[in-house]
mmCIF file of N, CA and C in Angstrom:
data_model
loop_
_atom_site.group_PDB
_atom_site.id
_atom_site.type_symbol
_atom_site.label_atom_id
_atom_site.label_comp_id
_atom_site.label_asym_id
_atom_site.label_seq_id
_atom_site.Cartn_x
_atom_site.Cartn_y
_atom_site.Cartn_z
ATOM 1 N N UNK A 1094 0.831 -1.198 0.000
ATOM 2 C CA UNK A 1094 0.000 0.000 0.000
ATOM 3 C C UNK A 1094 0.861 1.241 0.000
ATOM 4 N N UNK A 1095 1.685 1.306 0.705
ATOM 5 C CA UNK A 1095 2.684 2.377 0.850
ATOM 6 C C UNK A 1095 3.209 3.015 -0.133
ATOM 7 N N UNK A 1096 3.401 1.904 -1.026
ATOM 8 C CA UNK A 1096 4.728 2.471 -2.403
ATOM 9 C C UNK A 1096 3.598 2.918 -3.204
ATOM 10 N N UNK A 1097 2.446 2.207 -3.403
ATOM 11 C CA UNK A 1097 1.463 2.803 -4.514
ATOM 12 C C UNK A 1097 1.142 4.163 -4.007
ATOM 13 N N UNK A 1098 0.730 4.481 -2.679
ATOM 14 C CA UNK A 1098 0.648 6.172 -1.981
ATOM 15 C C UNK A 1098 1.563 6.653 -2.417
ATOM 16 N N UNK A 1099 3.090 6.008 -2.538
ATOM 17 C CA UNK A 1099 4.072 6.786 -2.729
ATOM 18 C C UNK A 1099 4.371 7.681 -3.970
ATOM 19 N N UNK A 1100 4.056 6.719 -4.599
ATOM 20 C CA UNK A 1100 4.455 6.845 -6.255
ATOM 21 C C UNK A 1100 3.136 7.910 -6.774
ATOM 22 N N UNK A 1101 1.414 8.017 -6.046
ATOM 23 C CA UNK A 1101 0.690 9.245 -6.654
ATOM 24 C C UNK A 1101 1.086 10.342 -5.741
ATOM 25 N N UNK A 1102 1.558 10.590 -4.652
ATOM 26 C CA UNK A 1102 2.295 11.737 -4.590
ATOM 27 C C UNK A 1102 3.424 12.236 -5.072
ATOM 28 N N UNK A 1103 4.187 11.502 -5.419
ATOM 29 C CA UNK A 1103 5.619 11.986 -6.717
ATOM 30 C C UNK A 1103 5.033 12.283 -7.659
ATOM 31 N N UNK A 1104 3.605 11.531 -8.376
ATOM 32 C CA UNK A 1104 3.382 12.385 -9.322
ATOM 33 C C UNK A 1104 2.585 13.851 -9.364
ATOM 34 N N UNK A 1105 1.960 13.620 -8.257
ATOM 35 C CA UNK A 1105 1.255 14.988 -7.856
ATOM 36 C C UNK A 1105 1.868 16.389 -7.619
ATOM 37 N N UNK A 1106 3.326 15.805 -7.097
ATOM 38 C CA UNK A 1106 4.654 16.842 -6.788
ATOM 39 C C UNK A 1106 4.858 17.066 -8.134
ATOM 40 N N UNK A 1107 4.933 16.219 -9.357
ATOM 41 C CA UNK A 1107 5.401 16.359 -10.540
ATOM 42 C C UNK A 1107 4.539 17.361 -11.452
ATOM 43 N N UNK A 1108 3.020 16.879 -11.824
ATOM 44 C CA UNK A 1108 1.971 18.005 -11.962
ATOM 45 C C UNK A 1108 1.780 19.443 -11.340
ATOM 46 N N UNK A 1109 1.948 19.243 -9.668
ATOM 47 C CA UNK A 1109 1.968 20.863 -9.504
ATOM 48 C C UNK A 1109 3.257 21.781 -9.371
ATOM 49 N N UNK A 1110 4.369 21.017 -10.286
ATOM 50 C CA UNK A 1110 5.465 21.836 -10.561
ATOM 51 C C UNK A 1110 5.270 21.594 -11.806
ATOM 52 N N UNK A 1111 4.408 21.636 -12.870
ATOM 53 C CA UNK A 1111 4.197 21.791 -14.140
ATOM 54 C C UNK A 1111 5.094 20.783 -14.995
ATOM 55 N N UNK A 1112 5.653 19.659 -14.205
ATOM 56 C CA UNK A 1112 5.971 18.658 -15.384
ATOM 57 C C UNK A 1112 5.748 16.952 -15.155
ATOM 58 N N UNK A 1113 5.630 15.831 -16.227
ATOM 59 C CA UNK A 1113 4.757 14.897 -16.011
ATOM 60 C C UNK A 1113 3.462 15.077 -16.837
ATOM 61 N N UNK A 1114 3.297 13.694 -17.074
ATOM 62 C CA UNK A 1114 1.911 13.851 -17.831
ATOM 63 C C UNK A 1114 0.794 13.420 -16.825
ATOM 64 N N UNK A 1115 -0.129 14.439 -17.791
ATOM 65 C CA UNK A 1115 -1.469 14.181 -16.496
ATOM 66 C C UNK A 1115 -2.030 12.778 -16.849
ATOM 67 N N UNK A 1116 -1.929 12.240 -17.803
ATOM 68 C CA UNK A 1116 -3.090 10.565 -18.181
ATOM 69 C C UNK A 1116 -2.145 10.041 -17.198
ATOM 70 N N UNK A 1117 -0.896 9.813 -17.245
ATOM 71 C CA UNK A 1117 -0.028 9.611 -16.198
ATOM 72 C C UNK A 1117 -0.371 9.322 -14.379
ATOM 73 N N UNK A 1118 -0.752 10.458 -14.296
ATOM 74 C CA UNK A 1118 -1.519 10.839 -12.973
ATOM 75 C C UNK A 1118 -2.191 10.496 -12.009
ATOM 76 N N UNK A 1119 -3.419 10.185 -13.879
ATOM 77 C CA UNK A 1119 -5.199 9.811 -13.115
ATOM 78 C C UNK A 1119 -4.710 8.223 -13.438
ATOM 79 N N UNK A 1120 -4.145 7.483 -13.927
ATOM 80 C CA UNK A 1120 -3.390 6.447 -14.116
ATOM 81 C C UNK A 1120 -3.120 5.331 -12.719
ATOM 82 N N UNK A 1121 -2.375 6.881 -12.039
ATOM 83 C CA UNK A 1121 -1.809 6.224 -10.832
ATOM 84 C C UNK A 1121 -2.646 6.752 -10.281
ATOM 85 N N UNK A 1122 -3.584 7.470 -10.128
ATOM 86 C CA UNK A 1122 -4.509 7.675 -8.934
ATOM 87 C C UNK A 1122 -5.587 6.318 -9.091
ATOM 88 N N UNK A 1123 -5.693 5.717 -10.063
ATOM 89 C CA UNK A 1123 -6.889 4.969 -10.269
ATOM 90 C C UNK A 1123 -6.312 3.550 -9.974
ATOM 91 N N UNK A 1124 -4.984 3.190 -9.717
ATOM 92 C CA UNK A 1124 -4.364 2.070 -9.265
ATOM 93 C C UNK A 1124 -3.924 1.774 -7.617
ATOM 94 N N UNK A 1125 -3.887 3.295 -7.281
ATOM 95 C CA UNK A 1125 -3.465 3.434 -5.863
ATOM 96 C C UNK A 1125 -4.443 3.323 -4.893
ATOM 97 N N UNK A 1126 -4.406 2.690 -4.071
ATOM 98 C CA UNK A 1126 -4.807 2.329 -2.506
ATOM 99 C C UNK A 1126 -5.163 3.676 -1.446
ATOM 100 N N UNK A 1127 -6.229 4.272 -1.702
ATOM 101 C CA UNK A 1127 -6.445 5.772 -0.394
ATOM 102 C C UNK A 1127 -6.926 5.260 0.673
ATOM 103 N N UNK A 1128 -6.736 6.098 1.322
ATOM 104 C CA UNK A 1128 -7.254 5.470 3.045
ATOM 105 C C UNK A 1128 -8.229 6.818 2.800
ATOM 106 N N UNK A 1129 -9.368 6.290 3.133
ATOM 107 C CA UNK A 1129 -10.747 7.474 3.150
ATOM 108 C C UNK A 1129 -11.570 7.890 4.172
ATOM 109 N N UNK A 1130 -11.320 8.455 5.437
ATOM 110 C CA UNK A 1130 -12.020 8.482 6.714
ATOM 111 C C UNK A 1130 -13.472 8.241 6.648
ATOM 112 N N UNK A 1131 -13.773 7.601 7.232
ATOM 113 C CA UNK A 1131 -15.370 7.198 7.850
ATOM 114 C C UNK A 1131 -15.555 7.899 9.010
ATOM 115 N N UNK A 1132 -17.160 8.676 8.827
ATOM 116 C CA UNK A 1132 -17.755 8.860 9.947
ATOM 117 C C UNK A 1132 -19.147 8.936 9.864
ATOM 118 N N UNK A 1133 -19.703 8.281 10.987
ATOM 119 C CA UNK A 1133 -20.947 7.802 10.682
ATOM 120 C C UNK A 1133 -21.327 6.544 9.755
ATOM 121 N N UNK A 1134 -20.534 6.083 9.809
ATOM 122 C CA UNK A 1134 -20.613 4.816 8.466
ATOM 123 C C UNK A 1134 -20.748 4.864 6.549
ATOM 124 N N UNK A 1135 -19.947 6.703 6.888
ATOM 125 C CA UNK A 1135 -20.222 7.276 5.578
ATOM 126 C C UNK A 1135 -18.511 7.743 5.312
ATOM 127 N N UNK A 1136 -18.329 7.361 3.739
ATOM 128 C CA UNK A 1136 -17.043 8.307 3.162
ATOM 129 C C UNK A 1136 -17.271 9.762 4.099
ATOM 130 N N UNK A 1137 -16.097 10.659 4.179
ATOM 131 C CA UNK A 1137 -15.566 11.816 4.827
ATOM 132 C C UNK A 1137 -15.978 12.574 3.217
ATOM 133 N N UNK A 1138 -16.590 13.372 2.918
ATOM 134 C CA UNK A 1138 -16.565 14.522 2.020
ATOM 135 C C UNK A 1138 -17.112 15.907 2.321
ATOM 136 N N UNK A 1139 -16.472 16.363 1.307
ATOM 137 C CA UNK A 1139 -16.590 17.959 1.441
ATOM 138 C C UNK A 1139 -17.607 18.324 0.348
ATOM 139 N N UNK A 1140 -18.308 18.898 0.409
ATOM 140 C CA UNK A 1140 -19.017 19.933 -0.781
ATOM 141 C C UNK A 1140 -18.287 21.424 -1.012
ATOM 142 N N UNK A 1141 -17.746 21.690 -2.400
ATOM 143 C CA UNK A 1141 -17.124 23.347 -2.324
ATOM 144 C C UNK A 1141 -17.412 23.218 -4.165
ATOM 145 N N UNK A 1142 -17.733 24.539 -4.440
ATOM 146 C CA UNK A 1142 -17.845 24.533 -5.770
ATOM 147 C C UNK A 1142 -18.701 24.049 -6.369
ATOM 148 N N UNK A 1143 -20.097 23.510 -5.796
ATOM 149 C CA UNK A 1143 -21.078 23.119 -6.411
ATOM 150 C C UNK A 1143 -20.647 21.256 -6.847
ATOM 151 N N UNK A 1144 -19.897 20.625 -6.205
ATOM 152 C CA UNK A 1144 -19.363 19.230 -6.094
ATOM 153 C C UNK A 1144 -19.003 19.209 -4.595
ATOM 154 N N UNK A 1145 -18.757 17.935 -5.036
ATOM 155 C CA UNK A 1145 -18.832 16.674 -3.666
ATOM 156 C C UNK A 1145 -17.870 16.397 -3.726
ATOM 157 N N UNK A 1146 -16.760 16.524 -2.724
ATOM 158 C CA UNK A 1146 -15.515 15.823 -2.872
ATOM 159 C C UNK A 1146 -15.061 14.712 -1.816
ATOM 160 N N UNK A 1147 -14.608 13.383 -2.500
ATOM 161 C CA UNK A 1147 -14.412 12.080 -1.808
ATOM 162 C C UNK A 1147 -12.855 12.819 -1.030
ATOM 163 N N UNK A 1148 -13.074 12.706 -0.098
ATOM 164 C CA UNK A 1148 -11.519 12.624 0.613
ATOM 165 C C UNK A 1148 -10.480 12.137 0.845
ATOM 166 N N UNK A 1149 -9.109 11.172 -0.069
ATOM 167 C CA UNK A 1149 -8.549 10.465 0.093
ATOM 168 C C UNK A 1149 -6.714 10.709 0.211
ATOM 169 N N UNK A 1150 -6.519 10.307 0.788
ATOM 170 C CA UNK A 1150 -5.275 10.236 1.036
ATOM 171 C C UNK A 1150 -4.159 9.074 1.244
ATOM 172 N N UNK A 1151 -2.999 9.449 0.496
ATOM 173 C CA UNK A 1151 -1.638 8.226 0.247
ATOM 174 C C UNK A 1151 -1.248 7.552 1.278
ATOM 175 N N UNK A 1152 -1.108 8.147 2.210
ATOM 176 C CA UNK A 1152 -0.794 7.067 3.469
ATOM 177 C C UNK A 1152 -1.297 7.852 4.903
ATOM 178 N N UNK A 1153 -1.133 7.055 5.640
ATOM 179 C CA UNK A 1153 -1.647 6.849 6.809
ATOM 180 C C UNK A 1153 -1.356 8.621 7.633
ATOM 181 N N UNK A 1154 0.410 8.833 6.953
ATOM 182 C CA UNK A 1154 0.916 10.577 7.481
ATOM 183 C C UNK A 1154 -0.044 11.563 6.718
ATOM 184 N N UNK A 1155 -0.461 11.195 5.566
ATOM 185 C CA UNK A 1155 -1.293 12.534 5.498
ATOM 186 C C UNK A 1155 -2.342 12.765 5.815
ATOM 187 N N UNK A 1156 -3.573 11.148 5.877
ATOM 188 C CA UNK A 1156 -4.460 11.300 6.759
ATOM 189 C C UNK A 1156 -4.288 11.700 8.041
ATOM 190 N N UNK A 1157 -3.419 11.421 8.742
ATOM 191 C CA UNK A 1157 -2.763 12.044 10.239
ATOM 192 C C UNK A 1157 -3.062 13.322 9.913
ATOM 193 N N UNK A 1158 -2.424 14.029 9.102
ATOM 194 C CA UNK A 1158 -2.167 16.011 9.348
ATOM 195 C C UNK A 1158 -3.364 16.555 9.062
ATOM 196 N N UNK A 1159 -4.343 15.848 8.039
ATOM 197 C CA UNK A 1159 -5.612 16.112 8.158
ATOM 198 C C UNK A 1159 -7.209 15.858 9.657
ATOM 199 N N UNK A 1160 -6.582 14.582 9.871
ATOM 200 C CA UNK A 1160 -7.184 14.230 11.031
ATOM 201 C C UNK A 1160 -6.838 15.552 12.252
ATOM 202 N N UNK A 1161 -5.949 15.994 12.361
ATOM 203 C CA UNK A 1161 -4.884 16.678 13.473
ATOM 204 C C UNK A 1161 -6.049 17.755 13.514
ATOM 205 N N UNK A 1162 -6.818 18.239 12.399
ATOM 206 C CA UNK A 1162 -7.518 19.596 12.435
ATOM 207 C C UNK A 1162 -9.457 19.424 12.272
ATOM 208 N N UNK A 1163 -9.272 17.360 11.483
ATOM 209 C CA UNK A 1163 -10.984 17.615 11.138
ATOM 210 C C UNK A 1163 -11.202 16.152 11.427
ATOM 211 N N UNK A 1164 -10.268 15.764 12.477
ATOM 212 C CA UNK A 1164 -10.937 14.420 12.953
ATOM 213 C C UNK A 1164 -11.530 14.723 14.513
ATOM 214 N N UNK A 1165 -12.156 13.477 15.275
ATOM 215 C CA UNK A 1165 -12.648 13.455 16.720
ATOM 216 C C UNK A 1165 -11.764 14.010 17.928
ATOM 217 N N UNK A 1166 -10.979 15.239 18.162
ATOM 218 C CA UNK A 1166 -10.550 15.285 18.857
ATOM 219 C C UNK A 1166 -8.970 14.525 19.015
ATOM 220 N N UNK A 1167 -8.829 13.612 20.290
ATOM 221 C CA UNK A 1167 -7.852 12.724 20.244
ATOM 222 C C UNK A 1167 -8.052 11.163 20.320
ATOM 223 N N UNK A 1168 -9.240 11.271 19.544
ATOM 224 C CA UNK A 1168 -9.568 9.785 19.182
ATOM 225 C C UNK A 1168 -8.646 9.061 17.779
ATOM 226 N N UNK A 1169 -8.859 7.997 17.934
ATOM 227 C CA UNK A 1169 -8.219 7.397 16.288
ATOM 228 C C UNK A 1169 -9.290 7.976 15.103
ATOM 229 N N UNK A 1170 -9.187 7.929 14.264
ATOM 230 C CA UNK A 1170 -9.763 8.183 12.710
ATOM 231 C C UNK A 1170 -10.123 6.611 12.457
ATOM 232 N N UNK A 1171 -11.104 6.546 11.906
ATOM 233 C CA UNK A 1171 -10.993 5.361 10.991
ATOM 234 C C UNK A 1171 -11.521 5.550 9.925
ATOM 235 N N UNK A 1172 -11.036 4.947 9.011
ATOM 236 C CA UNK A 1172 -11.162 4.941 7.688
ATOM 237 C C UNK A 1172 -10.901 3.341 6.610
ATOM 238 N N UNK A 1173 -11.380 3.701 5.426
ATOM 239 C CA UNK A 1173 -11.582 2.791 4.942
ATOM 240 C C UNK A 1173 -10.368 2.595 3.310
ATOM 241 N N UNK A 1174 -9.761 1.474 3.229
ATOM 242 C CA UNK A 1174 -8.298 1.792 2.418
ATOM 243 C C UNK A 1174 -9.395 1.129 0.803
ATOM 244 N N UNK A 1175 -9.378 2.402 0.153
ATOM 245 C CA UNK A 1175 -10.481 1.937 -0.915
ATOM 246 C C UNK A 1175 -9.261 2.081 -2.604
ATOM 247 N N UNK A 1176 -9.686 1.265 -3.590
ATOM 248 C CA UNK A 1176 -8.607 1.781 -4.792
ATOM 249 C C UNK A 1176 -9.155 3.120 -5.360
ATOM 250 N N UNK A 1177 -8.550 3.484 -6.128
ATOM 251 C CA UNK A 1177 -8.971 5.241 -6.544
ATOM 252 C C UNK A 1177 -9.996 4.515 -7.555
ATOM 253 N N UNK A 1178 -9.465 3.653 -8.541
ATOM 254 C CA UNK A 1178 -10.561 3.562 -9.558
ATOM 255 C C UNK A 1178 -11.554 3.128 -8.643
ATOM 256 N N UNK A 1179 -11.623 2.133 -7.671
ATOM 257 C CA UNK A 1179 -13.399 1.970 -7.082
ATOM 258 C C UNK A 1179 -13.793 3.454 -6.712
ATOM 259 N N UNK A 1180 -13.101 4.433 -6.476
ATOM 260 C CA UNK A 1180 -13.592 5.854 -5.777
ATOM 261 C C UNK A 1180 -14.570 6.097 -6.793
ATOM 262 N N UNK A 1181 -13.853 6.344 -8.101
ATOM 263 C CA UNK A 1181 -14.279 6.813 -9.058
ATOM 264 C C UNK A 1181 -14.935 6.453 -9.914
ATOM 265 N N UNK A 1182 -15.307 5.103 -10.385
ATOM 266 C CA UNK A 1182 -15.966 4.388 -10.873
ATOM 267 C C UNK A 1182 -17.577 3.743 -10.237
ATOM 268 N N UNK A 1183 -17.041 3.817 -8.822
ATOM 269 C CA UNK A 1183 -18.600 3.110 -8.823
ATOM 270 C C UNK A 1183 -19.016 4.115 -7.305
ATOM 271 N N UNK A 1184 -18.413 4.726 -6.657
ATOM 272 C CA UNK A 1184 -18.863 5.532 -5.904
ATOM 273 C C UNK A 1184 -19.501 6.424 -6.124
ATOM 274 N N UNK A 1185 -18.311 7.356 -7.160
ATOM 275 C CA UNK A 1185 -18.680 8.657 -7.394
ATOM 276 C C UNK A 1185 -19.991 8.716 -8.187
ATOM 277 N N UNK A 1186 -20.409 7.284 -9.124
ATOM 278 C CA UNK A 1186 -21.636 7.708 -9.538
ATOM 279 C C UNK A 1186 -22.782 7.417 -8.550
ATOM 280 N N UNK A 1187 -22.618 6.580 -7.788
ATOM 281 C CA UNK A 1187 -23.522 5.977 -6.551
ATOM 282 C C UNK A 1187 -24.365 7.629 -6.122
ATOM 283 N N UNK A 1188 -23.435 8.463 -6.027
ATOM 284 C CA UNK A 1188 -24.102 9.485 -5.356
ATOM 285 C C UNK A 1188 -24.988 10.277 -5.542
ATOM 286 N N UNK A 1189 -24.999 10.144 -6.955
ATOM 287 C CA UNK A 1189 -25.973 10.977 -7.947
ATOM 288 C C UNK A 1189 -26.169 12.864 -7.400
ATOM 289 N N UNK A 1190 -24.875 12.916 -7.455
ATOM 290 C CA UNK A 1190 -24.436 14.677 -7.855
ATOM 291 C C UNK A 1190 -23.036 14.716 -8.392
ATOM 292 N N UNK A 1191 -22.817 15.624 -8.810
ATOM 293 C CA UNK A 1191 -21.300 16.211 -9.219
ATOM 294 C C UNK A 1191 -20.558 15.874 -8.292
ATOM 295 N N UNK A 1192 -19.671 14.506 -8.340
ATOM 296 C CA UNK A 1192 -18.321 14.422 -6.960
ATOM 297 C C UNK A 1192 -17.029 14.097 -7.919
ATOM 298 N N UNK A 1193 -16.032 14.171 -6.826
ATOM 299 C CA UNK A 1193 -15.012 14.098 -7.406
ATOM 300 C C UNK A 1193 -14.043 13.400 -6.382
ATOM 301 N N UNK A 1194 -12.762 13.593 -6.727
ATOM 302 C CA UNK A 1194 -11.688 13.294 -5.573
ATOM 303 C C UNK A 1194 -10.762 14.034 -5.459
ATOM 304 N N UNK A 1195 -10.929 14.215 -3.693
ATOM 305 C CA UNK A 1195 -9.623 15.013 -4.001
ATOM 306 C C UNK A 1195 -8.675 14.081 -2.868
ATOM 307 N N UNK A 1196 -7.421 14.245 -2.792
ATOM 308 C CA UNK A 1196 -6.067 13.719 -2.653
ATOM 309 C C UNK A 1196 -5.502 14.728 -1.552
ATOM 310 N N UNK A 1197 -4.764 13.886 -0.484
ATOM 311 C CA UNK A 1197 -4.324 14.991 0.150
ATOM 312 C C UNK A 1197 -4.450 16.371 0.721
ATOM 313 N N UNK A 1198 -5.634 16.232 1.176
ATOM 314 C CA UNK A 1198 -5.834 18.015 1.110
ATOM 315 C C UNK A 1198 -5.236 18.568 2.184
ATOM 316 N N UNK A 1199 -4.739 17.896 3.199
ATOM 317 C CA UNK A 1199 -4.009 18.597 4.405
ATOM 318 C C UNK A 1199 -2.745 18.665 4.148
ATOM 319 N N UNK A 1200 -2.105 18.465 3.197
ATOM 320 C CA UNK A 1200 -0.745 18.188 2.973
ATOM 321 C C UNK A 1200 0.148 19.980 2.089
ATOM 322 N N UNK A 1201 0.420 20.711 2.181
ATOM 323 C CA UNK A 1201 0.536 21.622 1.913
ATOM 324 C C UNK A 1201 1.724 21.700 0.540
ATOM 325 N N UNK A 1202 1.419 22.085 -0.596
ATOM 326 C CA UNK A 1202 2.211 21.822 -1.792
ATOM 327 C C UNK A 1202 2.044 20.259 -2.453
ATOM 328 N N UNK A 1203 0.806 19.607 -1.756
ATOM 329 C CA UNK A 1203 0.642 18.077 -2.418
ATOM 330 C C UNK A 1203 -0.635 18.050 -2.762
ATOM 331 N N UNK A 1204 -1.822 19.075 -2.302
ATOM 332 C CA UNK A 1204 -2.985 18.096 -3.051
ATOM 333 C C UNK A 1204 -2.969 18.378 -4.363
ATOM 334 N N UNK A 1205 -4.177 17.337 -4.680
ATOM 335 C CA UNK A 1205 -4.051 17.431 -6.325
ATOM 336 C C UNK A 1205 -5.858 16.951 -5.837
ATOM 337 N N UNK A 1206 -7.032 17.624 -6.814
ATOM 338 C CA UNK A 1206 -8.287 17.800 -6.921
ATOM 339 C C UNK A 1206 -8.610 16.411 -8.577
ATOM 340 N N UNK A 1207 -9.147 16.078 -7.957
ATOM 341 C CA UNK A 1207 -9.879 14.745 -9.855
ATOM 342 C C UNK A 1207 -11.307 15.071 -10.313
ATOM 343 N N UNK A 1208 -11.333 15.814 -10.952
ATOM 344 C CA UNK A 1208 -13.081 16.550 -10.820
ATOM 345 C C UNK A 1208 -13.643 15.385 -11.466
ATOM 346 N N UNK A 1209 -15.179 15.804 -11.485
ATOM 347 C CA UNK A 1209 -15.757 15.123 -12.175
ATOM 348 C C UNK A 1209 -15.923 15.232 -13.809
ATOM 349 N N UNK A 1210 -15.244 14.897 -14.346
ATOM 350 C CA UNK A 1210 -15.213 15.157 -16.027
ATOM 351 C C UNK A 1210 -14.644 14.094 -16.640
ATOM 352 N N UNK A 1211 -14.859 13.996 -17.907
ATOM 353 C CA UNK A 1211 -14.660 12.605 -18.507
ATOM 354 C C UNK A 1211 -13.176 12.537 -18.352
ATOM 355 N N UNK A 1212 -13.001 11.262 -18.658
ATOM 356 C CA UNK A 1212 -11.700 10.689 -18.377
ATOM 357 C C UNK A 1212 -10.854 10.279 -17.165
ATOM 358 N N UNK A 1213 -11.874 11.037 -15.915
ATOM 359 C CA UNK A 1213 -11.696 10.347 -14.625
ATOM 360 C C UNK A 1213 -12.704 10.024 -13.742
ATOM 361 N N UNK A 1214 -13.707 10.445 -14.143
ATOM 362 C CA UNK A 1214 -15.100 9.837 -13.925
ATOM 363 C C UNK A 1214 -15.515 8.794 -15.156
ATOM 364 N N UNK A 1215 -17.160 8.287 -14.340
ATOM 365 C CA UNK A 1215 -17.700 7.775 -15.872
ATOM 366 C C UNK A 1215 -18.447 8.605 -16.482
ATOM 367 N N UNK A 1216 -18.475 8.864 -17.784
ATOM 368 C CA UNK A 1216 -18.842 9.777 -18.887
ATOM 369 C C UNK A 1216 -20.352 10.299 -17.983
ATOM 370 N N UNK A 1217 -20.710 8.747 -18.204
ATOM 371 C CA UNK A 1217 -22.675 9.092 -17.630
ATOM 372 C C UNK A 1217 -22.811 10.135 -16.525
ATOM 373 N N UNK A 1218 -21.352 10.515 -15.972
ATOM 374 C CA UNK A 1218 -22.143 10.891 -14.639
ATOM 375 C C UNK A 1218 -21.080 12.624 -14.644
ATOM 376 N N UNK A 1219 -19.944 12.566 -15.827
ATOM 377 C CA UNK A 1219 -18.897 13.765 -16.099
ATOM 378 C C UNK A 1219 -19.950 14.667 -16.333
ATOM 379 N N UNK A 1220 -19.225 16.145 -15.842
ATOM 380 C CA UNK A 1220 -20.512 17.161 -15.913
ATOM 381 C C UNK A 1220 -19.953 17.387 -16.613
ATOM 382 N N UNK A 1221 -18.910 17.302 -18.327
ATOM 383 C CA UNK A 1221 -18.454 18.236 -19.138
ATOM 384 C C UNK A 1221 -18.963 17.457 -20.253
ATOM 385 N N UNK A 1222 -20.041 16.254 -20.074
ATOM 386 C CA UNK A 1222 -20.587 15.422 -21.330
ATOM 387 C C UNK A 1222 -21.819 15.670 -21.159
ATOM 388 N N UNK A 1223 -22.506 15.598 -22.149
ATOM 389 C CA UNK A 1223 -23.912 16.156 -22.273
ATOM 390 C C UNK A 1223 -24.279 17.358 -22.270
ATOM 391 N N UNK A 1224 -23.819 18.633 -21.896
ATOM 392 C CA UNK A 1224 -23.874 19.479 -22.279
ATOM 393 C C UNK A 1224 -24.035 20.158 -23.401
ATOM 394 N N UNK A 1225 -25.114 20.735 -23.959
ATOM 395 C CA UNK A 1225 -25.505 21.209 -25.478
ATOM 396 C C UNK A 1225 -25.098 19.340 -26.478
ATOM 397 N N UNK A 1226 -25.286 18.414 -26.126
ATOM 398 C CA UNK A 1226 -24.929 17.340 -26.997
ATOM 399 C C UNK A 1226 -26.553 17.435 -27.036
ATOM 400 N N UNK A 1227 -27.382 16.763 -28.175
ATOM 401 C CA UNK A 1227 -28.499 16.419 -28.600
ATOM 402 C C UNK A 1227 -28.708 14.869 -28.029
ATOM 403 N N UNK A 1228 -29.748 14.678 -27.330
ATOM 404 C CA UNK A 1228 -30.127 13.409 -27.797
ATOM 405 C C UNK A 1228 -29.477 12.831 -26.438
ATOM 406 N N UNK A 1229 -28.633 13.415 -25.703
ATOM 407 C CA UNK A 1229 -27.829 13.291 -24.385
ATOM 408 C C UNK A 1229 -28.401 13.205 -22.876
ATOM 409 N N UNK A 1230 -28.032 11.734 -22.429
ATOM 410 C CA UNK A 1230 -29.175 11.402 -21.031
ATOM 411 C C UNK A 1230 -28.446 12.265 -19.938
ATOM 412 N N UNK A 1231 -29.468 13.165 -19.046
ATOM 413 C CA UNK A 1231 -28.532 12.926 -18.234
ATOM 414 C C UNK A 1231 -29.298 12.751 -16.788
#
């Protein structure tokens, strides 16, 4: 689990210093292992921007620095170690609104945001498909 966390934050370091390819990216985000806090018996998300964002993080230290400010106090966190493609593939449409993933967000110079739009969602559920298309379910 570790090295796969490892390897989408090198690339995330790589993207937000403008080099690396992004298919690259969502590649390794969709192979890698997140640990996703539970509470209430529900994924941890945020709503900002008119989306839903799944909360996941590479290893156990960055859920820590996040927990430090938006977990129970000085209780443990628990969470659930899910693959990015299940995030994104069968969650994110489960929810039936605009979600996405985001990565790291307590980590300062590391997150990286996976909106919902084709190519890292599924099409059916990308808010950048169907739009002005004819004939388009949505």
């Amino acid at each position: 689990m570790g090295r796969a966390g490892t390897a989408l934050a090198e690339r995330i370091v790589e993207r937000r210093s403008g080099v690396g390819d992004p298919r690259a990216l969502v590649g390794e985000m969709r192979r890698s292992v997140l640990l996703v806090p539970v509470a209430d018996e529900r994924l941890w998300s945020v709503r900002m921007g008119g989306v839903r964002w799944i909360c996941g993080f590479t290893d156990e230290t960055a859920l820590a620095r996040f927990a430090l400010h938006h977990g129970p106090g000085d209780q443990p966190v628990d969470y659930a170690a899910l693959l990015g493609a299940r995030i994104v593939d069968e969650i994110v449409p489960a929810l039936g609104e605009p979600a996405g993933l985001a990565v790291d967000i307590a980590t300062e110079d590391g997150s990286m945001f996976f909106p919902p739009v084709s190519g890292i969602v599924p099409d059916a559920v990308a808010v950048d498909r169907g739009a002005g298309e004819e004939g388009a379910e949505r």
